[in-house]
Short mmCIF file of C-alpha atoms in Angstrom, two decimals:
data_model
loop_
_atom_site.label_atom_id
_atom_site.label_comp_id
_atom_site.label_asym_id
_atom_site.label_seq_id
_atom_site.Cartn_x
_atom_site.Cartn_y
_atom_site.Cartn_z
CA MET R 1 0.31 0.10 0.22
CA ALA R 2 2.91 2.44 0.89
CA THR R 3 4.34 1.35 -2.39
CA ILE R 4 1.71 2.44 -4.58
CA VAL R 5 1.32 5.95 -2.16
CA GLU R 6 5.05 6.46 -2.90
CA TRP R 7 4.49 5.74 -6.91
CA ILE R 8 1.60 8.27 -6.94
CA SER R 9 3.05 10.76 -5.66
CA VAL R 10 6.57 10.50 -7.55
CA LEU R 11 4.66 10.71 -10.33
CA LEU R 12 2.97 14.02 -9.46
CA ALA R 13 6.26 15.22 -9.26
CA LEU R 14 7.00 14.23 -12.28
CA ALA R 15 4.18 15.44 -13.43
CA GLY R 16 4.87 18.86 -11.69
CA ALA R 17 8.20 19.38 -13.05
CA VAL R 18 6.76 18.99 -16.73
CA PHE R 19 4.55 21.46 -15.97
CA CYS R 20 7.17 24.15 -14.47
CA ALA R 21 9.66 23.31 -17.95
CA ILE R 22 6.54 24.06 -19.93
CA SER R 23 6.31 27.07 -17.76
CA ALA R 24 9.67 28.41 -18.63
CA PHE R 25 9.03 27.13 -22.18
CA GLY R 26 6.22 29.81 -22.48
CA LEU R 27 8.37 32.37 -20.63
CA ILE R 28 11.00 31.94 -23.82
CA ARG R 29 8.57 32.43 -26.77
CA PHE R 30 5.53 34.36 -25.73
CA PRO R 31 5.90 37.56 -27.35
CA ASP R 32 4.78 40.48 -24.90
CA VAL R 33 5.47 40.58 -21.26
CA TYR R 34 2.14 40.13 -20.26
CA MET R 35 1.64 36.66 -21.85
CA ARG R 36 4.67 35.77 -20.27
CA SER R 37 3.87 36.61 -16.83
CA HIS R 38 0.47 34.35 -17.94
CA ALA R 39 2.75 31.71 -18.59
CA ALA R 40 5.09 32.23 -16.01
CA THR R 41 2.49 32.63 -13.12
CA LYS R 42 -0.34 30.03 -14.08
CA SER R 43 1.10 27.22 -14.97
CA ALA R 44 4.53 27.53 -12.63
CA ALA R 45 2.02 27.41 -9.80
CA LEU R 46 0.29 24.41 -11.02
CA GLY R 47 3.48 22.66 -11.21
CA VAL R 48 4.68 24.06 -8.06
CA LEU R 49 1.08 22.51 -6.18
CA PHE R 50 1.84 19.30 -7.73
CA ILE R 51 5.20 18.70 -6.50
CA LEU R 52 4.37 19.84 -3.27
CA GLY R 53 1.40 17.88 -2.90
CA GLY R 54 3.46 14.56 -4.15
CA ALA R 55 5.95 15.44 -1.67
CA PHE R 56 3.33 15.93 1.44
CA LEU R 57 1.47 12.34 -0.06
CA TYR R 58 5.04 10.79 -0.05
CA PHE R 59 5.87 11.93 3.61
CA TRP R 60 2.20 10.53 4.57
CA ALA R 61 2.89 7.38 3.30
CA VAL R 62 6.61 6.84 4.29
CA ASP R 63 6.65 8.57 7.32
CA GLY R 64 3.24 8.15 8.59
CA ALA R 65 3.18 11.98 9.54
CA VAL R 66 1.07 14.74 7.79
CA ASP R 67 3.65 17.46 7.60
CA ALA R 68 1.83 20.75 8.05
CA ARG R 69 4.69 22.70 6.74
CA LEU R 70 4.03 21.66 3.23
CA LEU R 71 0.12 22.43 3.49
CA LEU R 72 1.24 25.77 4.80
CA ALA R 73 3.69 25.60 1.89
CA ILE R 74 0.98 25.11 -0.87
CA VAL R 75 -1.67 27.84 0.37
CA PHE R 76 0.82 30.18 0.61
CA VAL R 77 2.02 29.39 -3.25
CA PHE R 78 -1.43 29.13 -4.37
CA LEU R 79 -2.60 32.62 -2.56
CA THR R 80 0.63 34.38 -3.53
CA SER R 81 1.68 33.40 -6.96
CA PRO R 82 -1.56 35.13 -8.80
CA VAL R 83 -0.96 38.36 -6.74
CA ALA R 84 2.70 38.08 -7.77
CA GLY R 85 1.78 37.95 -11.22
CA HIS R 86 -1.15 40.66 -10.92
CA LEU R 87 1.46 43.05 -9.66
CA ASN R 88 4.42 42.81 -12.31
CA GLY R 89 1.36 43.24 -14.88
CA ARG R 90 0.11 46.26 -13.20
CA SER R 91 3.89 47.90 -12.93
CA ALA R 92 4.24 46.94 -15.96
CA TYR R 93 1.34 48.33 -17.74
CA ARG R 94 1.71 51.97 -16.08
CA SER R 95 5.21 51.81 -16.56
CA GLY R 96 4.68 52.12 -20.05
CA VAL R 97 5.65 48.57 -21.54
CA LYS R 98 4.13 48.28 -24.71
CA MET R 99 1.71 45.48 -25.53
CA TRP R 100 2.40 43.11 -28.57
CA LYS R 101 0.78 44.42 -31.99
CA GLY R 102 -1.27 41.26 -32.50
CA SER R 103 -3.26 42.27 -28.94
CA VAL R 104 -6.99 42.96 -29.55
CA ARG R 105 -8.08 44.31 -26.20
CA ASP R 106 -7.42 46.34 -23.47
CA ASP R 107 -9.16 47.08 -21.07
CA PHE R 108 -7.08 48.94 -18.53
CA LYS R 109 -6.91 51.65 -20.54
CA ASP R 110 -10.69 52.29 -20.84
CA VAL R 111 -10.64 52.71 -17.19
CA LEU R 112 -7.79 54.36 -16.91
CA GLU R 113 -9.36 57.12 -19.80
CA LYS R 114 -12.68 57.17 -17.88
CA ALA R 115 -10.63 58.37 -15.00
CA GLY R 116 -10.05 61.70 -16.42
CA THR R 117 -6.11 60.94 -17.01
CA SER R 118 -4.50 60.32 -20.50
CA ALA R 119 -1.27 59.56 -18.39
CA PRO R 120 -1.19 56.03 -17.30
CA ASP R 121 0.44 56.77 -14.14
CA ALA R 122 -1.58 59.30 -13.01
CA ALA R 123 -4.94 57.33 -12.20
CA PHE R 124 -4.18 56.47 -8.32
CA GLU R 125 -2.51 59.36 -7.48
CA LYS R 126 -4.44 62.39 -7.42
CA GLU R 127 -2.40 64.59 -5.55
CA LYS R 128 1.11 63.85 -6.02
CA PRO R 129 3.05 63.23 -2.75
CA LYS R 130 4.94 66.24 -1.61
CA LEU R 131 8.56 66.12 -1.46
CA PRO R 132 9.76 67.35 2.05
CA MET D 1 13.73 3.25 -10.27
CA ILE D 2 11.98 6.51 -7.68
CA THR D 3 15.40 7.73 -7.38
CA ALA D 4 15.81 7.69 -11.19
CA LEU D 5 12.06 9.46 -11.88
CA LEU D 6 12.67 12.03 -8.83
CA THR D 7 16.49 12.81 -10.49
CA ALA D 8 14.56 13.28 -13.74
CA ALA D 9 12.40 15.57 -12.16
CA LEU D 10 14.94 17.70 -10.79
CA ILE D 11 16.93 17.83 -14.16
CA ILE D 12 13.65 18.97 -16.12
CA LEU D 13 13.57 21.61 -12.96
CA ALA D 14 17.06 22.44 -13.82
CA LEU D 15 16.22 22.86 -17.52
CA ALA D 16 13.49 24.93 -16.48
CA ILE D 17 15.67 26.97 -14.73
CA LEU D 18 17.76 27.66 -17.20
CA GLY D 19 15.16 28.99 -19.73
CA CYS D 20 14.31 31.32 -16.73
CA THR D 21 17.68 32.57 -16.86
CA TYR D 22 17.40 33.03 -20.46
CA ARG D 23 14.67 35.57 -20.05
CA LEU D 24 16.47 36.96 -16.82
CA ILE D 25 19.54 38.11 -18.98
CA ALA D 26 17.75 38.70 -22.47
CA GLY D 27 14.31 40.27 -21.06
CA PRO D 28 13.55 43.36 -22.94
CA SER D 29 11.85 45.65 -19.92
CA ARG D 30 12.51 45.01 -16.26
CA SER D 31 9.31 43.52 -15.96
CA ASP D 32 10.41 40.51 -17.96
CA ARG D 33 12.82 40.11 -15.44
CA ILE D 34 10.92 39.99 -12.69
CA ALA D 35 8.40 37.73 -13.86
CA ALA D 36 11.59 35.40 -15.09
CA LEU D 37 13.00 35.98 -11.06
CA ASP D 38 9.56 34.96 -9.55
CA THR D 39 9.72 31.98 -11.89
CA ILE D 40 13.30 31.16 -10.78
CA GLY D 41 12.12 31.40 -7.27
CA ILE D 42 8.62 29.25 -7.43
CA ASN D 43 10.94 26.47 -9.19
CA LEU D 44 13.79 26.82 -6.78
CA LEU D 45 11.10 26.06 -4.39
CA ALA D 46 10.03 23.05 -6.23
CA MET D 47 13.32 21.48 -6.59
CA ILE D 48 14.30 21.64 -2.74
CA ALA D 49 10.61 19.61 -2.35
CA VAL D 50 11.84 16.96 -4.97
CA PHE D 51 15.10 16.50 -3.32
CA CYS D 52 13.78 16.17 0.13
CA MET D 53 11.58 13.26 -1.27
CA LEU D 54 14.94 12.29 -3.11
CA LEU D 55 16.76 12.47 0.39
CA ASP D 56 14.18 11.07 2.20
CA THR D 57 14.23 13.76 4.55
CA ARG D 58 11.62 16.27 5.97
CA ALA D 59 14.32 18.61 7.64
CA LEU D 60 14.76 20.64 4.47
CA ILE D 61 10.63 22.02 4.25
CA GLU D 62 11.34 25.06 6.33
CA ILE D 63 13.50 26.11 3.11
CA VAL D 64 10.40 25.48 0.61
CA LEU D 65 8.38 27.97 3.24
CA VAL D 66 11.38 30.60 3.61
CA ILE D 67 11.86 30.54 -0.28
CA GLY D 68 8.49 31.20 -0.88
CA ILE D 69 8.08 33.91 1.47
CA LEU D 70 11.18 35.38 0.05
CA THR D 71 9.93 35.42 -3.68
CA PHE D 72 6.96 36.93 -3.14
CA ILE D 73 8.31 39.69 -1.12
CA GLY D 74 10.60 40.18 -3.83
CA THR D 75 8.29 40.42 -6.60
CA ALA D 76 5.93 43.14 -4.73
CA VAL D 77 8.91 44.94 -4.03
CA LEU D 78 10.33 45.43 -7.43
CA ALA D 79 6.97 45.81 -8.77
CA ARG D 80 6.27 48.82 -6.57
CA TYR D 81 9.57 49.92 -7.31
CA ILE D 82 8.84 49.79 -10.91
CA GLU D 83 5.48 51.39 -10.53
CA ARG D 84 6.16 54.49 -8.39
CA GLY D 85 9.94 54.83 -8.25
CA SER D 86 10.51 53.99 -4.53
CA VAL D 87 9.52 51.41 -2.30
CA ILE D 88 9.37 53.17 1.49
CA GLU D 89 7.51 56.63 0.03
CA ASP D 90 7.60 59.75 2.62
CA GLY D 91 3.67 60.31 2.23
CA ASP D 92 0.86 61.24 4.92
CA ASP D 93 -0.72 57.44 3.88
CA ARG D 94 0.63 55.64 6.73
#
């Protein structure tokens, strides 16, 4: 019984590694920082979740111990990876990184224009912070 | 056989980190480099988890947590630096 769970966990780890490799491939091949961020955030998080779940199952089967640290790491990666991708994409847009020329939709630009600002940097800062 | 499969997973993850390093060096904008650094951190975390399974020890799992926290904080701080030009502002909003 323990051997079967061991095999399942090792295959989960291998599948997660393949997902991470696919995400690195997307990070190389995509033409745009936003698409690259999409590849780097979502599929890498899925691969890491597979690997950490496999490690959790492995130690559960071999040592008979439920490791709370691995569960904590799973929850943490699952929470923070999309947040980091969102922060990075927003900072890329507001610092003026151009989208790919084949992109067909730009919702954030409409939001910025509705806020009455043309410069992409001024939508969230109505008054400039005063320098001391 | 299990050792061979885990070693294969380690090699695949190392190749993924190599690809991210290409994007880290050659990325045209700074945000590309931040995304590559984030992915390198996450892949490193996965490598340490696989390494724990390979060595059959549970002593290295804290490193997974620490690298996860440091990767997230680094990405957040670098993105804020690119967006605003400073990390800690002398504003009146605190």
